[in-house]
Amino acid sequence: MEIPTGTQGHFSQGLLLSASVLALWAPQGSWAALRIQTIPERPQKNQDVLLSVQGIPDTFQDFIWYRGKETDGGTRLFTYIPDIPRPQRDGSAMEQRDIVGFPNGSMLLRDAQPRDSGTYHVEVHINPSWTMRAKTEVQV
Ligand SMILES: *[C@@H]1O[C@H](CO)[C@@H](O)[C@H](O)[C@H]1NC(C)=O
């Protein structure tokens, strides 16, 4: 009986240590930086462009994509609220663009045109007191 108990003690100490190291590092590692990756990096006219959001937490309330430097009603492309029947609500900056939002925060711009070049800005509402933002320049 003594040997297994000792082994078990060691084992759970190790687990406990890993758990606290994870608890210390997870918030920084996964949430410190929201980043947008443009795929492909240099989109050509008529190509589909994915603005892929990296570093988004597993749970969040909603996200909003804007086209431009300001984040207001006039620059809002769409709002996306996951887990509801019609998650994507288009805003006034959508105009004739063909843009689809995904539950992971990314957006796909279909048939990109030179006029789509410019700043794209994403705002992720994690909870009522925590918002994360990222922006990127797209050149078509
Ligand atoms: C987000 O979802 C889209 C569509 O399923 C996928 O193409 C893209 O790679 C995903 N991005 C990330 C960062 O997981």
Short mmCIF file of C-alpha atoms and ligand atoms in Angstrom, two decimals:
data_model
loop_
_atom_site.label_atom_id
_atom_site.label_comp_id
_atom_site.label_asym_id
_atom_site.label_seq_id
_atom_site.Cartn_x
_atom_site.Cartn_y
_atom_site.Cartn_z
CA MET A 1 0.00 0.00 0.00
CA GLU A 2 2.80 2.42 0.84
CA ILE A 3 4.50 2.46 -2.54
CA PRO A 4 1.39 3.14 -4.65
CA THR A 5 0.34 5.94 -2.29
CA GLY A 6 3.74 7.56 -2.63
CA THR A 7 3.61 7.31 -6.40
CA GLN A 8 0.14 8.79 -6.43
CA GLY A 9 1.27 11.66 -4.27
CA HIS A 10 4.03 12.50 -6.70
CA PHE A 11 1.69 12.22 -9.62
CA SER A 12 -0.92 14.61 -8.29
CA GLN A 13 1.74 17.11 -7.23
CA GLY A 14 2.93 17.12 -10.80
CA LEU A 15 -0.62 17.64 -12.06
CA LEU A 16 -1.20 20.43 -9.60
CA LEU A 17 1.95 22.19 -10.75
CA SER A 18 0.99 21.91 -14.43
CA ALA A 19 -2.49 23.17 -13.65
CA SER A 20 -1.24 26.29 -11.92
CA VAL A 21 1.32 26.98 -14.65
CA LEU A 22 -1.50 26.72 -17.20
CA ALA A 23 -3.72 29.01 -15.15
CA LEU A 24 -0.96 31.61 -15.07
CA TRP A 25 -0.15 31.43 -18.74
CA ALA A 26 -3.44 30.74 -20.51
CA PRO A 27 -4.88 34.26 -20.24
CA GLN A 28 -1.78 35.87 -21.70
CA GLY A 29 -1.07 33.24 -24.29
CA SER A 30 -4.57 33.04 -25.72
CA TRP A 31 -6.05 36.48 -25.10
CA ALA A 32 -3.27 39.04 -25.03
CA ALA A 33 -3.21 39.58 -28.76
CA LEU A 34 -6.03 39.46 -31.24
CA ARG A 35 -4.53 39.23 -34.70
CA ILE A 36 -5.90 39.31 -38.23
CA GLN A 37 -4.28 37.24 -40.94
CA THR A 38 -5.14 38.11 -44.53
CA ILE A 39 -5.38 35.01 -46.75
CA PRO A 40 -4.03 35.29 -49.41
CA GLU A 41 -1.61 37.92 -48.16
CA ARG A 42 -1.75 39.94 -51.41
CA PRO A 43 -5.21 39.38 -52.88
CA GLN A 44 -5.77 40.04 -56.58
CA LYS A 45 -8.88 41.53 -58.17
CA ASN A 46 -11.82 39.05 -58.19
CA GLN A 47 -10.19 36.78 -55.59
CA ASP A 48 -11.86 35.71 -52.34
CA VAL A 49 -10.12 37.09 -49.26
CA LEU A 50 -10.32 35.57 -45.79
CA LEU A 51 -9.62 37.86 -42.87
CA SER A 52 -8.82 35.21 -40.28
CA VAL A 53 -8.98 36.24 -36.63
CA GLN A 54 -6.45 34.59 -34.35
CA GLY A 55 -6.38 34.69 -30.58
CA ILE A 56 -10.15 34.93 -30.12
CA PRO A 57 -11.31 33.35 -26.82
CA ASP A 58 -13.54 30.27 -26.95
CA THR A 59 -16.45 32.17 -25.52
CA PHE A 60 -17.51 35.69 -26.40
CA GLN A 61 -20.77 37.62 -26.83
CA ASP A 62 -20.48 38.93 -30.35
CA PHE A 63 -18.12 40.57 -32.81
CA ILE A 64 -18.39 43.48 -35.22
CA TRP A 65 -16.40 44.10 -38.40
CA TYR A 66 -15.85 47.65 -39.62
CA ARG A 67 -14.47 48.98 -42.86
CA GLY A 68 -12.37 52.08 -42.11
CA LYS A 69 -10.42 53.61 -39.29
CA GLU A 70 -13.43 54.66 -37.24
CA THR A 71 -15.71 52.19 -35.49
CA ASP A 72 -19.20 53.61 -35.73
CA GLY A 73 -22.56 52.97 -37.37
CA GLY A 74 -21.38 54.33 -40.72
CA THR A 75 -18.39 52.00 -40.98
CA ARG A 76 -20.07 48.87 -39.64
CA LEU A 77 -19.98 45.97 -42.09
CA PHE A 78 -21.83 43.49 -39.91
CA THR A 79 -22.44 42.24 -36.40
CA TYR A 80 -22.19 38.52 -35.66
CA ILE A 81 -23.91 36.96 -32.65
CA PRO A 82 -23.09 33.24 -32.45
CA ASP A 83 -25.69 30.59 -31.61
CA ILE A 84 -28.74 32.48 -32.81
CA PRO A 85 -30.75 31.58 -35.93
CA ARG A 86 -29.58 34.52 -38.07
CA PRO A 87 -26.16 35.28 -36.54
CA GLN A 88 -25.07 37.89 -39.09
CA ARG A 89 -26.66 41.37 -39.18
CA ASP A 90 -25.37 43.55 -42.00
CA GLY A 91 -24.58 47.22 -41.37
CA SER A 92 -24.57 50.29 -43.60
CA ALA A 93 -20.95 49.88 -44.80
CA MET A 94 -21.79 46.51 -46.36
CA GLU A 95 -23.27 48.14 -49.50
CA GLN A 96 -22.95 45.71 -52.43
CA ARG A 97 -20.17 43.67 -50.84
CA ASP A 98 -20.47 39.93 -50.51
CA ILE A 99 -19.14 39.24 -47.01
CA VAL A 100 -19.76 36.19 -44.83
CA GLY A 101 -18.91 36.01 -41.13
CA PHE A 102 -17.90 32.78 -39.39
CA PRO A 103 -18.42 31.71 -35.75
CA ASN A 104 -14.64 31.89 -35.19
CA GLY A 105 -14.60 35.66 -35.82
CA SER A 106 -13.22 35.47 -39.35
CA MET A 107 -14.84 37.02 -42.39
CA LEU A 108 -14.73 36.08 -46.06
CA LEU A 109 -14.90 38.83 -48.67
CA ARG A 110 -15.90 37.29 -51.99
CA ASP A 111 -14.79 38.72 -55.33
CA ALA A 112 -12.51 41.43 -53.91
CA GLN A 113 -12.19 44.64 -55.91
CA PRO A 114 -9.66 47.50 -55.71
CA ARG A 115 -12.33 49.64 -53.98
CA ASP A 116 -12.33 47.10 -51.12
CA SER A 117 -8.75 48.12 -50.24
CA GLY A 118 -8.32 49.85 -46.92
CA THR A 119 -8.56 49.32 -43.19
CA TYR A 120 -10.60 46.48 -41.69
CA HIS A 121 -11.27 46.52 -38.00
CA VAL A 122 -12.75 43.81 -35.78
CA GLU A 123 -14.15 44.37 -32.31
CA VAL A 124 -14.85 41.31 -30.15
CA HIS A 125 -17.07 41.75 -27.10
CA ILE A 126 -15.97 39.12 -24.60
CA ASN A 127 -18.25 40.35 -21.82
CA PRO A 128 -19.86 43.69 -20.92
CA SER A 129 -16.59 45.09 -19.57
CA TRP A 130 -14.06 43.53 -21.94
CA THR A 131 -13.63 44.29 -25.62
CA MET A 132 -10.76 43.14 -27.82
CA ARG A 133 -9.84 44.83 -31.09
CA ALA A 134 -7.60 44.24 -34.07
CA LYS A 135 -7.19 45.92 -37.42
CA THR A 136 -5.44 45.31 -40.67
CA GLU A 137 -4.79 46.93 -44.03
CA VAL A 138 -6.01 45.13 -47.10
CA GLN A 139 -4.61 45.97 -50.54
CA VAL A 140 -6.40 44.52 -53.56
C1 LIG B 1 -12.50 30.21 -39.38
O1 LIG B 1 -13.49 29.55 -40.10
C2 LIG B 1 -13.32 29.58 -41.52
C3 LIG B 1 -14.54 28.92 -42.14
O2 LIG B 1 -14.83 27.69 -41.59
C4 LIG B 1 -12.00 28.90 -41.88
O3 LIG B 1 -11.81 28.96 -43.28
C5 LIG B 1 -10.86 29.59 -41.17
O4 LIG B 1 -9.65 28.93 -41.42
C6 LIG B 1 -11.10 29.65 -39.66
N1 LIG B 1 -10.07 30.48 -39.04
C7 LIG B 1 -9.45 30.14 -37.91
C8 LIG B 1 -8.43 31.07 -37.40
O5 LIG B 1 -9.72 29.10 -37.32
#
